Amino acid sequence: MDKKATWDRFYAESSRKTFKNFEWFFGFETVQNFIMPVLQTMASPDARLQVLDMGCGTSGLGPSVYQRCPVPVRVTCGDISPVAVRLMQEHVRAKAVQPGNCSSQLDFVELDCTQLHKHFGPTSVDLIVDKGTTDALLKSEEGKRSAGLVLKQCLKVLRHSGSLLQFSDEDPDARLVWLETKARSARVTVQEVGEWRGVCYYCYQVTPLSQLCNTD
């Protein structure tokens, strides 16, 4: 699950006929009430918010944020698979997707999530959305080390006022312990998203401690 070639084959095969967004767990509609309020609280009249959909695949989440967000955002949809990136670029062009704010921007980039610093500067991103990417790594025998690197990279590129939202089916008894161990310079909270097909999903929010200090 952590191999580039694996994902290239997966997305190539899944789009062999008619293109359809592939959603891990669920789509934007299910999690919009977790994402949009965070963006609204961060809104600034002077600049676009920098949003990263990390490990986007062919999900419609990033384009939906671009379409629905009333405040200016620059949404970067990043994935390790160039096949997924190309498919999404073609799909968005064909659909002529329009922004929720005329100043918003939508980009698709080939991106290794363990090396975010090569694409983003330190403390430059306002919101990172991780819908199943860390889960895929943690469930891979060789991906557990990579999952830790991804979290470290997220904290490096997040602004002090930013947040990482992880959507996962992993129980808080396990994920909270892992996050709190790996992200000692951050505060971790959890909310239940809901239950689908007998599986309960959660939203883990990771917030740099410097943000909390600034609001005390």
Short mmCIF file of C-alpha atoms in Angstrom, two decimals:
data_model
loop_
_atom_site.label_atom_id
_atom_site.label_comp_id
_atom_site.label_asym_id
_atom_site.label_seq_id
_atom_site.Cartn_x
_atom_site.Cartn_y
_atom_site.Cartn_z
CA MET A 1 0.00 0.00 0.00
CA ASP A 2 2.99 2.33 0.25
CA LYS A 3 4.40 1.59 -3.22
CA LYS A 4 4.03 4.11 -6.06
CA ALA A 5 3.68 1.41 -8.74
CA THR A 6 0.83 -0.19 -6.79
CA TRP A 7 -1.20 3.01 -6.84
CA ASP A 8 -0.43 3.70 -10.51
CA ARG A 9 -1.87 0.29 -11.42
CA PHE A 10 -4.85 0.77 -9.12
CA TYR A 11 -5.89 4.12 -10.59
CA ALA A 12 -5.19 3.07 -14.17
CA GLU A 13 -7.40 0.00 -13.79
CA SER A 14 -10.18 1.79 -11.91
CA SER A 15 -10.51 4.42 -14.65
CA ARG A 16 -10.18 2.09 -17.61
CA LYS A 17 -13.78 2.71 -18.69
CA THR A 18 -15.63 5.82 -17.48
CA PHE A 19 -13.89 8.06 -14.94
CA LYS A 20 -15.41 8.11 -11.48
CA ASN A 21 -13.99 9.64 -8.32
CA PHE A 22 -12.73 6.93 -5.99
CA GLU A 23 -13.38 7.78 -2.36
CA TRP A 24 -11.60 6.14 0.55
CA PHE A 25 -14.13 5.73 3.38
CA PHE A 26 -16.51 8.51 2.22
CA GLY A 27 -16.72 11.71 0.21
CA PHE A 28 -16.71 15.42 0.96
CA GLU A 29 -20.39 15.56 1.96
CA THR A 30 -19.71 13.37 4.98
CA VAL A 31 -16.83 15.43 6.33
CA GLN A 32 -17.62 18.96 5.18
CA ASN A 33 -18.84 19.93 8.65
CA PHE A 34 -15.40 19.09 10.01
CA ILE A 35 -13.43 20.87 7.29
CA MET A 36 -15.38 24.01 6.46
CA PRO A 37 -15.71 25.44 10.01
CA VAL A 38 -11.93 25.12 10.44
CA LEU A 39 -11.37 27.12 7.25
CA GLN A 40 -13.93 29.74 8.29
CA THR A 41 -12.12 30.36 11.59
CA MET A 42 -8.81 30.78 9.73
CA ALA A 43 -10.16 33.13 7.06
CA SER A 44 -8.10 36.26 6.38
CA PRO A 45 -9.04 39.11 4.03
CA ASP A 46 -5.38 39.55 3.06
CA ALA A 47 -4.41 36.11 1.76
CA ARG A 48 -5.64 32.80 0.42
CA LEU A 49 -5.65 29.91 2.86
CA GLN A 50 -3.27 27.13 1.84
CA VAL A 51 -5.03 23.75 1.90
CA LEU A 52 -3.42 20.38 1.14
CA ASP A 53 -5.45 17.27 0.33
CA MET A 54 -2.65 14.81 1.10
CA GLY A 55 -2.71 11.53 -0.79
CA CYS A 56 -5.72 12.71 -2.77
CA GLY A 57 -5.86 9.90 -5.31
CA THR A 58 -8.90 10.54 -7.50
CA SER A 59 -11.07 11.78 -4.63
CA GLY A 60 -13.43 14.67 -5.19
CA LEU A 61 -12.65 16.13 -1.75
CA GLY A 62 -10.11 18.76 -2.81
CA PRO A 63 -12.15 20.05 -5.77
CA SER A 64 -15.21 20.18 -3.49
CA VAL A 65 -13.38 22.40 -0.98
CA TYR A 66 -12.38 24.63 -3.91
CA GLN A 67 -15.99 24.76 -5.12
CA ARG A 68 -17.74 25.18 -1.76
CA CYS A 69 -15.42 27.37 0.30
CA PRO A 70 -16.63 31.00 0.31
CA VAL A 71 -13.26 32.33 1.53
CA PRO A 72 -10.19 32.42 -0.77
CA VAL A 73 -8.26 29.15 -0.74
CA ARG A 74 -5.44 27.58 -2.68
CA VAL A 75 -6.19 23.88 -2.67
CA THR A 76 -3.30 21.58 -3.55
CA CYS A 77 -4.31 17.99 -4.26
CA GLY A 78 -1.15 15.93 -3.94
CA ASP A 79 -0.55 12.26 -4.63
CA ILE A 80 2.43 9.99 -5.22
CA SER A 81 0.74 8.54 -8.31
CA PRO A 82 1.20 10.58 -11.51
CA VAL A 83 -1.65 8.54 -12.99
CA ALA A 84 -4.07 9.83 -10.34
CA VAL A 85 -2.81 13.40 -10.79
CA ARG A 86 -3.28 13.26 -14.57
CA LEU A 87 -6.77 11.75 -14.28
CA MET A 88 -7.88 14.49 -11.89
CA GLN A 89 -6.43 17.26 -14.04
CA GLU A 90 -8.31 15.92 -17.05
CA HIS A 91 -11.52 15.45 -15.07
CA VAL A 92 -11.53 18.97 -13.62
CA ARG A 93 -10.83 20.50 -17.04
CA ALA A 94 -13.65 18.48 -18.61
CA LYS A 95 -16.10 19.48 -15.86
CA ALA A 96 -15.02 23.14 -15.87
CA VAL A 97 -15.10 23.18 -12.06
CA GLN A 98 -15.79 26.69 -10.73
CA PRO A 99 -14.49 28.12 -7.41
CA GLY A 100 -16.57 29.23 -4.45
CA ASN A 101 -14.46 32.41 -4.36
CA CYS A 102 -13.08 34.09 -7.47
CA SER A 103 -9.63 34.33 -5.85
CA SER A 104 -9.38 30.61 -5.12
CA GLN A 105 -6.97 28.27 -6.91
CA LEU A 106 -6.89 24.50 -7.48
CA ASP A 107 -3.71 22.53 -8.26
CA PHE A 108 -2.89 18.86 -8.74
CA VAL A 109 0.69 17.82 -8.09
CA GLU A 110 2.73 14.63 -7.90
CA LEU A 111 3.86 14.60 -4.31
CA ASP A 112 5.64 12.28 -1.89
CA CYS A 113 3.99 12.88 1.47
CA THR A 114 7.19 11.96 3.30
CA GLN A 115 8.89 14.92 1.60
CA LEU A 116 6.38 17.76 1.90
CA HIS A 117 9.23 20.19 2.56
CA LYS A 118 10.24 19.89 -1.10
CA HIS A 119 6.93 21.46 -2.17
CA PHE A 120 5.96 23.65 0.80
CA GLY A 121 8.02 26.01 2.90
CA PRO A 122 8.12 25.77 6.71
CA THR A 123 4.91 26.98 8.40
CA SER A 124 3.23 27.73 5.06
CA VAL A 125 0.11 25.50 5.06
CA ASP A 126 -3.10 26.30 6.93
CA LEU A 127 -4.94 23.00 6.67
CA ILE A 128 -3.88 19.47 5.75
CA VAL A 129 -6.58 16.88 5.12
CA ASP A 130 -5.56 13.23 5.39
CA LYS A 131 -8.45 10.94 4.44
CA GLY A 132 -7.10 7.42 4.67
CA THR A 133 -3.51 8.13 3.62
CA THR A 134 -1.95 7.48 7.03
CA ASP A 135 -4.27 4.50 7.48
CA ALA A 136 -2.96 2.95 4.28
CA LEU A 137 0.61 3.41 5.47
CA LEU A 138 0.02 2.08 8.98
CA LYS A 139 -1.64 -1.04 7.57
CA SER A 140 1.34 -1.72 5.35
CA GLU A 141 4.16 -3.81 6.78
CA GLU A 142 6.80 -1.45 5.42
CA GLY A 143 4.79 1.75 5.78
CA LYS A 144 4.77 2.36 9.54
CA ARG A 145 8.04 4.25 9.46
CA SER A 146 6.74 6.30 6.53
CA ALA A 147 3.58 7.19 8.47
CA GLY A 148 5.75 8.70 11.19
CA LEU A 149 7.73 10.67 8.60
CA VAL A 150 4.51 11.97 7.05
CA LEU A 151 3.27 13.25 10.41
CA LYS A 152 6.60 14.92 11.08
CA GLN A 153 6.48 16.60 7.67
CA CYS A 154 2.92 17.81 8.28
CA LEU A 155 3.94 19.50 11.50
CA LYS A 156 6.92 21.07 9.74
CA VAL A 157 4.89 22.73 6.97
CA LEU A 158 1.81 23.65 9.04
CA ARG A 159 1.44 27.24 10.12
CA HIS A 160 1.36 27.85 13.87
CA SER A 161 -2.35 28.61 13.40
CA GLY A 162 -2.93 25.54 11.21
CA SER A 163 -4.38 22.07 11.68
CA LEU A 164 -4.05 18.55 10.38
CA LEU A 165 -7.30 16.59 10.07
CA GLN A 166 -6.91 12.82 9.88
CA PHE A 167 -10.01 10.85 8.94
CA SER A 168 -9.61 7.23 9.99
CA ASP A 169 -11.38 4.04 10.98
CA GLU A 170 -8.75 3.33 13.64
CA ASP A 171 -10.06 3.34 17.20
CA PRO A 172 -8.93 6.23 19.42
CA ASP A 173 -7.39 3.75 21.87
CA ALA A 174 -4.75 3.07 19.21
CA ARG A 175 -4.58 6.22 17.04
CA LEU A 176 -4.55 8.75 19.89
CA VAL A 177 -1.65 6.94 21.55
CA TRP A 178 0.27 6.85 18.25
CA LEU A 179 -0.37 10.51 17.47
CA GLU A 180 0.45 11.73 20.96
CA THR A 181 3.67 9.73 20.93
CA LYS A 182 4.75 10.90 17.47
CA ALA A 183 3.51 14.50 17.75
CA ARG A 184 4.70 15.67 21.15
CA SER A 185 4.78 19.29 19.93
CA ALA A 186 1.06 19.26 19.17
CA ARG A 187 -2.32 18.83 20.77
CA VAL A 188 -4.48 15.95 19.53
CA THR A 189 -8.27 15.80 19.80
CA VAL A 190 -10.81 13.39 18.34
CA GLN A 191 -14.43 13.53 17.21
CA GLU A 192 -16.61 10.73 15.95
CA VAL A 193 -17.62 11.14 12.30
CA GLY A 194 -20.17 8.35 12.20
CA GLU A 195 -20.74 4.71 11.42
CA TRP A 196 -20.99 3.12 7.97
CA ARG A 197 -21.46 -0.59 7.27
CA GLY A 198 -20.72 -1.40 10.88
CA VAL A 199 -17.44 0.56 10.95
CA CYS A 200 -17.01 3.69 13.08
CA TYR A 201 -14.93 6.55 11.67
CA TYR A 202 -13.15 9.37 13.49
CA CYS A 203 -11.65 12.78 12.84
CA TYR A 204 -8.34 13.36 14.61
CA GLN A 205 -7.29 17.02 14.74
CA VAL A 206 -3.62 17.77 15.31
CA THR A 207 -2.88 21.36 16.33
CA PRO A 208 0.60 22.84 16.89
CA LEU A 209 1.09 23.70 20.55
CA SER A 210 2.39 27.16 19.57
CA GLN A 211 -1.14 27.99 18.37
CA LEU A 212 -2.55 27.11 21.77
CA CYS A 213 0.07 29.20 23.55
CA ASN A 214 -0.79 32.20 21.38
CA THR A 215 -4.46 31.98 22.33
CA ASP A 216 -3.96 31.62 26.10
#
